[in-house]
PDB file of C-alpha atoms in Angstrom:
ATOM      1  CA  UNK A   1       0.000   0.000   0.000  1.00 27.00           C
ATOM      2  CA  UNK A   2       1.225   3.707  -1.076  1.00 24.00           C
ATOM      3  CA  UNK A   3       1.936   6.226   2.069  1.00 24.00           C
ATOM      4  CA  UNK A   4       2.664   9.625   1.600  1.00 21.00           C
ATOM      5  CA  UNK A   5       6.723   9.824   3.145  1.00 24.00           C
ATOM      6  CA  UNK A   6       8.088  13.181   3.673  1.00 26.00           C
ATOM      7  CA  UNK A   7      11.579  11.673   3.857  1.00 28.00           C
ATOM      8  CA  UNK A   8      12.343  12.930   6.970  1.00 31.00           C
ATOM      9  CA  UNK A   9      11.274  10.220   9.811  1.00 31.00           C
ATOM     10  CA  UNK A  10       8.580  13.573  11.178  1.00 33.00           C
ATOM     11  CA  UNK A  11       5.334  14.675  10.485  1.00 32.00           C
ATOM     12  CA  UNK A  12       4.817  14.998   7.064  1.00 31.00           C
ATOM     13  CA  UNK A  13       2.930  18.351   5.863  1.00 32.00           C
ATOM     14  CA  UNK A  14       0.680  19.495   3.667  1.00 31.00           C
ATOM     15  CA  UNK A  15       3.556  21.820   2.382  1.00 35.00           C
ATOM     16  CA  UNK A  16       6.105  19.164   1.880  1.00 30.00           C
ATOM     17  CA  UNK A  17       3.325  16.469   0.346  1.00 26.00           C
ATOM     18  CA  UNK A  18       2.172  20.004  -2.002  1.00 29.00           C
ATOM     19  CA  UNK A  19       5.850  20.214  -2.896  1.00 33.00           C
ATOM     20  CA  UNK A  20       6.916  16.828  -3.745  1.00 32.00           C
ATOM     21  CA  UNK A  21       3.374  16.140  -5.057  1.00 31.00           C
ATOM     22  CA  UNK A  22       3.709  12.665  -5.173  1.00 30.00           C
ATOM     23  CA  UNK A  23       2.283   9.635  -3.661  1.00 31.00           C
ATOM     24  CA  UNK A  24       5.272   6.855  -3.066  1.00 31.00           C
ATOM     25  CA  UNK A  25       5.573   3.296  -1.942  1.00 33.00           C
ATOM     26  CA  UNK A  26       6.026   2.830   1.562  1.00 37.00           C
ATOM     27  CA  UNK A  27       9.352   3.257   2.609  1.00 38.00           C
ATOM     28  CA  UNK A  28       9.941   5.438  -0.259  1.00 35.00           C
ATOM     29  CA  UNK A  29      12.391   8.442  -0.201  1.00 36.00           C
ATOM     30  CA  UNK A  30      11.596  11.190  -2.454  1.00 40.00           C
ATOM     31  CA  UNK A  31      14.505  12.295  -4.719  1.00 42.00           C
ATOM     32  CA  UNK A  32      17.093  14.024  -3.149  1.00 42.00           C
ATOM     33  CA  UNK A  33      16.435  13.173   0.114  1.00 40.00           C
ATOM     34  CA  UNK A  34      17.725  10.525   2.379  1.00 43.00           C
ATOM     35  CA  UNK A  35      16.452   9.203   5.557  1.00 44.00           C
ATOM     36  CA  UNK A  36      18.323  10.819   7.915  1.00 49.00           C
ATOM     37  CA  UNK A  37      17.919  14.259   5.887  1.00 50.00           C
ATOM     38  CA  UNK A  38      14.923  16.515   5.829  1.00 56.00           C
ATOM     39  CA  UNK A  39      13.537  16.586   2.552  1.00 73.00           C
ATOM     40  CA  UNK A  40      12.533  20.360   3.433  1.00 84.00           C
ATOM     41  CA  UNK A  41      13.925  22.955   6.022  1.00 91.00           C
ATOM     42  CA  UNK A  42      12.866  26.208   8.078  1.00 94.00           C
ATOM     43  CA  UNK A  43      15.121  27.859   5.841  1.00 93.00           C
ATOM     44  CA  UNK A  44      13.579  26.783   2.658  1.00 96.00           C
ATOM     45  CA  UNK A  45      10.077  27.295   4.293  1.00 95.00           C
ATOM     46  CA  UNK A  46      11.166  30.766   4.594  1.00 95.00           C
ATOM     47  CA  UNK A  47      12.540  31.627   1.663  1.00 95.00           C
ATOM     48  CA  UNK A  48       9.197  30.115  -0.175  1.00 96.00           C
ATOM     49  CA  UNK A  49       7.024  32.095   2.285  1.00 96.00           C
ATOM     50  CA  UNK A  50       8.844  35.114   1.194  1.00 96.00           C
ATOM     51  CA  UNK A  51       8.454  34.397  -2.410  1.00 96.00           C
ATOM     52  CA  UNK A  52       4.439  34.050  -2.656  1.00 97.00           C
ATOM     53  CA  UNK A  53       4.845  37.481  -1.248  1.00 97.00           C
ATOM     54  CA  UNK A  54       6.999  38.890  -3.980  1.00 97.00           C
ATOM     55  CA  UNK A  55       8.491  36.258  -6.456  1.00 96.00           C
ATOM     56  CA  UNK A  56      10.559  38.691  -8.283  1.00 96.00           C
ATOM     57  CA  UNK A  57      12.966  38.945  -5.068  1.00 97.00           C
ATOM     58  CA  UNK A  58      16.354  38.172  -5.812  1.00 97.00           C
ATOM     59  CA  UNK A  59      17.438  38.092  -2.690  1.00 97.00           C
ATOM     60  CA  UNK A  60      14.846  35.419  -1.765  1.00 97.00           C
ATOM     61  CA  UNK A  61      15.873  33.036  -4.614  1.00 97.00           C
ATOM     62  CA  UNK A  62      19.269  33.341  -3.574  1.00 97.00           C
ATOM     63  CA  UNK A  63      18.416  32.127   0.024  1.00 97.00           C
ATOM     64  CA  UNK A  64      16.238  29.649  -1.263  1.00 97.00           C
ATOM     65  CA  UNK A  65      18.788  28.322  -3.612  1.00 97.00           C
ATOM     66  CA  UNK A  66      21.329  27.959  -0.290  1.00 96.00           C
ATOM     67  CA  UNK A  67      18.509  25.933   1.698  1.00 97.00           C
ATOM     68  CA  UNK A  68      18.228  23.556  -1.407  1.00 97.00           C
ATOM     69  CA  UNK A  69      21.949  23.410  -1.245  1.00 96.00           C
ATOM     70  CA  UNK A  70      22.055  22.331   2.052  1.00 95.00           C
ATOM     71  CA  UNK A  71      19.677  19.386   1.467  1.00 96.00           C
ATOM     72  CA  UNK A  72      21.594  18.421  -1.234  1.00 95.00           C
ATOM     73  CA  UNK A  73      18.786  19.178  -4.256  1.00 96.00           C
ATOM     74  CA  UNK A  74      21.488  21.123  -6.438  1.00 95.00           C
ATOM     75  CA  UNK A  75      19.024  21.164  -9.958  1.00 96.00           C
ATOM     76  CA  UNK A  76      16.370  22.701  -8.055  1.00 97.00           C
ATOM     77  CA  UNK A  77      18.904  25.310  -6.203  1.00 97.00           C
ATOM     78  CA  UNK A  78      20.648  26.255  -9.786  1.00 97.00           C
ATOM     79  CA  UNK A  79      16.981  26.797 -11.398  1.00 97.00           C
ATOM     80  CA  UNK A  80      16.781  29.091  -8.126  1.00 98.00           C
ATOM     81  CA  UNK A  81      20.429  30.697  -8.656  1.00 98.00           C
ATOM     82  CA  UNK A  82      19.984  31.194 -12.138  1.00 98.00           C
ATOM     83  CA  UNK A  83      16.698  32.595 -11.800  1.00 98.00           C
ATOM     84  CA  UNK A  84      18.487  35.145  -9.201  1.00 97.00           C
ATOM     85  CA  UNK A  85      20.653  35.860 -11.507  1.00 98.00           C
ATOM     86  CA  UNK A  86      18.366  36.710 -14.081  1.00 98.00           C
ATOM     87  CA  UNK A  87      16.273  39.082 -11.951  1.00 98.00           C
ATOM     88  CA  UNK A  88      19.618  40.970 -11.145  1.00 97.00           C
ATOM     89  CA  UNK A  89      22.185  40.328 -13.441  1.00 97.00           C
ATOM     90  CA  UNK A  90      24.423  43.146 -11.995  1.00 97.00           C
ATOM     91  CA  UNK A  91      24.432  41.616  -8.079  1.00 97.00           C
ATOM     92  CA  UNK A  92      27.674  39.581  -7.592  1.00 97.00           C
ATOM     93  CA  UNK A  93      26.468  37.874  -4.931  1.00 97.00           C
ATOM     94  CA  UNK A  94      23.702  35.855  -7.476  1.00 97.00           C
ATOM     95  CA  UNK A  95      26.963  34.437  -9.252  1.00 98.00           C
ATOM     96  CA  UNK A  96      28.633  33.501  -5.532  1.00 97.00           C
ATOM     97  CA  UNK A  97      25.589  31.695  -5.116  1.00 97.00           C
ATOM     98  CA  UNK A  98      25.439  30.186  -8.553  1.00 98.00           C
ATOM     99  CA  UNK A  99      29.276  29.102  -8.007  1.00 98.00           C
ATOM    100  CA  UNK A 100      29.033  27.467  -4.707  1.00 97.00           C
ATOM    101  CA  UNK A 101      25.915  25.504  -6.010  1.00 98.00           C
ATOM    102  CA  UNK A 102      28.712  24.550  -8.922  1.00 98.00           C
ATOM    103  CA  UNK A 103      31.078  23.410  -6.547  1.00 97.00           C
ATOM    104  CA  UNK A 104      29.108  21.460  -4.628  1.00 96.00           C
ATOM    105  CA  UNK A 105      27.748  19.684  -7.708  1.00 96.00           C
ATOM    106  CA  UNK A 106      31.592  18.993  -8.596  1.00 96.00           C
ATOM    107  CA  UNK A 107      31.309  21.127 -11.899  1.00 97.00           C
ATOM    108  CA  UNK A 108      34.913  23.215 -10.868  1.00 97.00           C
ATOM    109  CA  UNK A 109      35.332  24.741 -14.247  1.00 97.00           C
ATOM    110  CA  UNK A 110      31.821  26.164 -13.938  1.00 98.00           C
ATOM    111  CA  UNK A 111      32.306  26.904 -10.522  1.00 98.00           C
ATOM    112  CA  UNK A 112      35.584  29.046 -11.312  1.00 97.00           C
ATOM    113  CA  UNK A 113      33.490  31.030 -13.919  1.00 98.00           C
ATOM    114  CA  UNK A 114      30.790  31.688 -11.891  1.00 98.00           C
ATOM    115  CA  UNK A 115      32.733  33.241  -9.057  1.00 98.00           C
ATOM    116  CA  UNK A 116      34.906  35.284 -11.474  1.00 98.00           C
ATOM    117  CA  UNK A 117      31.647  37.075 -12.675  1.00 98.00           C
ATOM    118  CA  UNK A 118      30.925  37.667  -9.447  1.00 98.00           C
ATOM    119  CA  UNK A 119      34.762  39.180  -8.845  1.00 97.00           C
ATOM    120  CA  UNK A 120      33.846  41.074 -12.154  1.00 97.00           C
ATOM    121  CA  UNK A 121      30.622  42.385 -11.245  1.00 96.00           C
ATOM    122  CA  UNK A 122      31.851  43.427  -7.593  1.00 95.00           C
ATOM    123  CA  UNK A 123      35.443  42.944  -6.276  1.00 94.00           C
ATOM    124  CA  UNK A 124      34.570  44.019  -2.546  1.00 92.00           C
ATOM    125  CA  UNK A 125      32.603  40.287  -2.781  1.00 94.00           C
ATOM    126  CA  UNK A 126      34.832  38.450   0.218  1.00 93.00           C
ATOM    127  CA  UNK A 127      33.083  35.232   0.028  1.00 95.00           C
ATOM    128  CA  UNK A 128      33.721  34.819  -4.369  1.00 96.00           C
ATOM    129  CA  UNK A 129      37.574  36.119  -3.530  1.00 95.00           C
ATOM    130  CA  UNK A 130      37.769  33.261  -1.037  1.00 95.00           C
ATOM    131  CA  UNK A 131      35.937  30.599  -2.702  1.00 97.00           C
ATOM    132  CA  UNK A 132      38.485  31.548  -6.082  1.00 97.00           C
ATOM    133  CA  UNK A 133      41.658  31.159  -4.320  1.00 94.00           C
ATOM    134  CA  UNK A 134      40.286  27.708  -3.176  1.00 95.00           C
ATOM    135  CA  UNK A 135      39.192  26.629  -6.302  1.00 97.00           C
ATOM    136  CA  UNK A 136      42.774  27.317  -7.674  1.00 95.00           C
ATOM    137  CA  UNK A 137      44.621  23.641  -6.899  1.00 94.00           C
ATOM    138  CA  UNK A 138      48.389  25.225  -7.806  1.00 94.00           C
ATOM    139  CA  UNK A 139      50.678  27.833  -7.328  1.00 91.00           C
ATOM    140  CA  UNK A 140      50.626  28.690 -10.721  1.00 94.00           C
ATOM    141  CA  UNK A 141      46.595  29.097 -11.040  1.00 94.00           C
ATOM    142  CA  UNK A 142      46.498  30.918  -7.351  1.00 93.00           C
ATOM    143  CA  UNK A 143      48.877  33.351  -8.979  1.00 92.00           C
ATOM    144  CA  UNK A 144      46.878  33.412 -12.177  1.00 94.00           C
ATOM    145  CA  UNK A 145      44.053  34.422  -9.754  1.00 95.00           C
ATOM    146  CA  UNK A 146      45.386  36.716  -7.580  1.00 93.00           C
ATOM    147  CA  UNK A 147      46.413  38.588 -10.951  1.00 94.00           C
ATOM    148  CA  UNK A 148      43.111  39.090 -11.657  1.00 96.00           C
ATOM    149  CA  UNK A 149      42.208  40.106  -8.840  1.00 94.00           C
ATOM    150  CA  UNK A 150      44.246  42.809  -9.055  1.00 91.00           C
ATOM    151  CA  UNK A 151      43.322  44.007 -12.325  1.00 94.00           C
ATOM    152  CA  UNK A 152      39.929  44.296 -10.722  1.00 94.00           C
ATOM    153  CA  UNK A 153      40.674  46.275  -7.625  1.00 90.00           C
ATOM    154  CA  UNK A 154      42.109  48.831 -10.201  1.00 90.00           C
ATOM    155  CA  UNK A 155      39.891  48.465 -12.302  1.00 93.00           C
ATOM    156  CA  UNK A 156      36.485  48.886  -9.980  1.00 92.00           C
ATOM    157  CA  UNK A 157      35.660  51.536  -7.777  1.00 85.00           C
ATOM    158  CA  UNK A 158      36.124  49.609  -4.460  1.00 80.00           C
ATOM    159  CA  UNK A 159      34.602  50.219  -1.109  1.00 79.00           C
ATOM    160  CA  UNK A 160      37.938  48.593   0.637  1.00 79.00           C
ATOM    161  CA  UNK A 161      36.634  44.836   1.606  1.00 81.00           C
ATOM    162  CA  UNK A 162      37.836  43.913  -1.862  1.00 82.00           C
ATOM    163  CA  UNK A 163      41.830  44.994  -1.070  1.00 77.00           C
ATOM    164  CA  UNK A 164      41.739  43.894   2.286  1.00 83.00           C
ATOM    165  CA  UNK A 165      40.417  40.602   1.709  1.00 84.00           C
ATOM    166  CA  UNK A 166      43.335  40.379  -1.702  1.00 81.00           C
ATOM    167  CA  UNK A 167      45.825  41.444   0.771  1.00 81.00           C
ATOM    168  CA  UNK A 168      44.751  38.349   3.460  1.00 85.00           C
ATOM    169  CA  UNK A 169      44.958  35.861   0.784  1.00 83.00           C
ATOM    170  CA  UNK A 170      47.876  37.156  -1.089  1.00 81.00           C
ATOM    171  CA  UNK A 171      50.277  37.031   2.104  1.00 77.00           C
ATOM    172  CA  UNK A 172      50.342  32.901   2.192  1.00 77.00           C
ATOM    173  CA  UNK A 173      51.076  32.496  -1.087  1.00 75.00           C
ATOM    174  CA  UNK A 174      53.652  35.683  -1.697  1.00 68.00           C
ATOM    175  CA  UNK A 175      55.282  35.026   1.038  1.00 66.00           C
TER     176      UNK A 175
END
């Protein structure tokens, strides 16, 4: 006999059964999911509450896109990422997102791209400096890196987060 599972061992809700919108065997887990993960979170809950308000909010998608991260439903968090992205193309921080999702997901050389747009589109953007410099896996690409980095901080109007941030991660590797 079919049960409706929510994939998380609790109560399941009329929000997560509306979401998944399936009816599965028993002992089914819905895709994505595992048994000892949440198939939804407070976060996501959140971030979809805020959207039925106003689904043109960038900002929402992006937070949205991090919960699905988190529960490890990467397609459904780039859809959200891109869709960010789309809604403000000019916010580095939709491309962070859009990267980490990348990285996460394994794809590295879209990662990379991903978080130099968002080094492009705002160089005082800590978290797509960091996540760069990790992608890089030698001395050579870190340097390659940090170059550009560079030729953004001249390039950009910056607000100071940008250089301090290049100066942190250029001290390990210069010195």
């Amino acid at each position: 006999e079919d049960e409706i599972v929510d994939g998380g061992g609790g109560d399941c809700d009329e929000q997560k059964v509306r979401h998944q919108g399936t009816r599965r065997p028993a002992g089914a887990v819905p895709s994505g999911t595992t048994r000892n993960r949440p198939a939804s979170s407070p976060a996501e809950a959140a971030a979809r509450a805020l959207l039925r308000v106003d689904p043109s909010d960038a900002w929402s998608r992006r937070e949205l896109a991090v919960a699905l991260t988190k529960l490890n439903r990467g397609e459904e968090a780039l859809r959200e990422a891109e869709e960010s992205a789309r809604i403000e193309p000019r916010n580095s921080f939709s491309y962070s997102v859009l990267g980490h999702i990348h990285r996460r997901l394994d794809q590295l050389p879209e990662a990379r791209i991903q978080f130099r747009h968002a080094v492009e589109l705002g160089v005082d953007n800590h978290d797509a400096l960091t996540a760069l410099l990790e992608l890089a896996r030698t001395d050579k690409e870190r340097k390659e890196e940090l170059v550009f980095i560079e030729q953004q901080l001249i390039q950009q109007v910056v607000a100071g987060d940008g250089l301090v941030t290049f100066l942190e991660l250029t001290r390990p590797i210069l010195e």
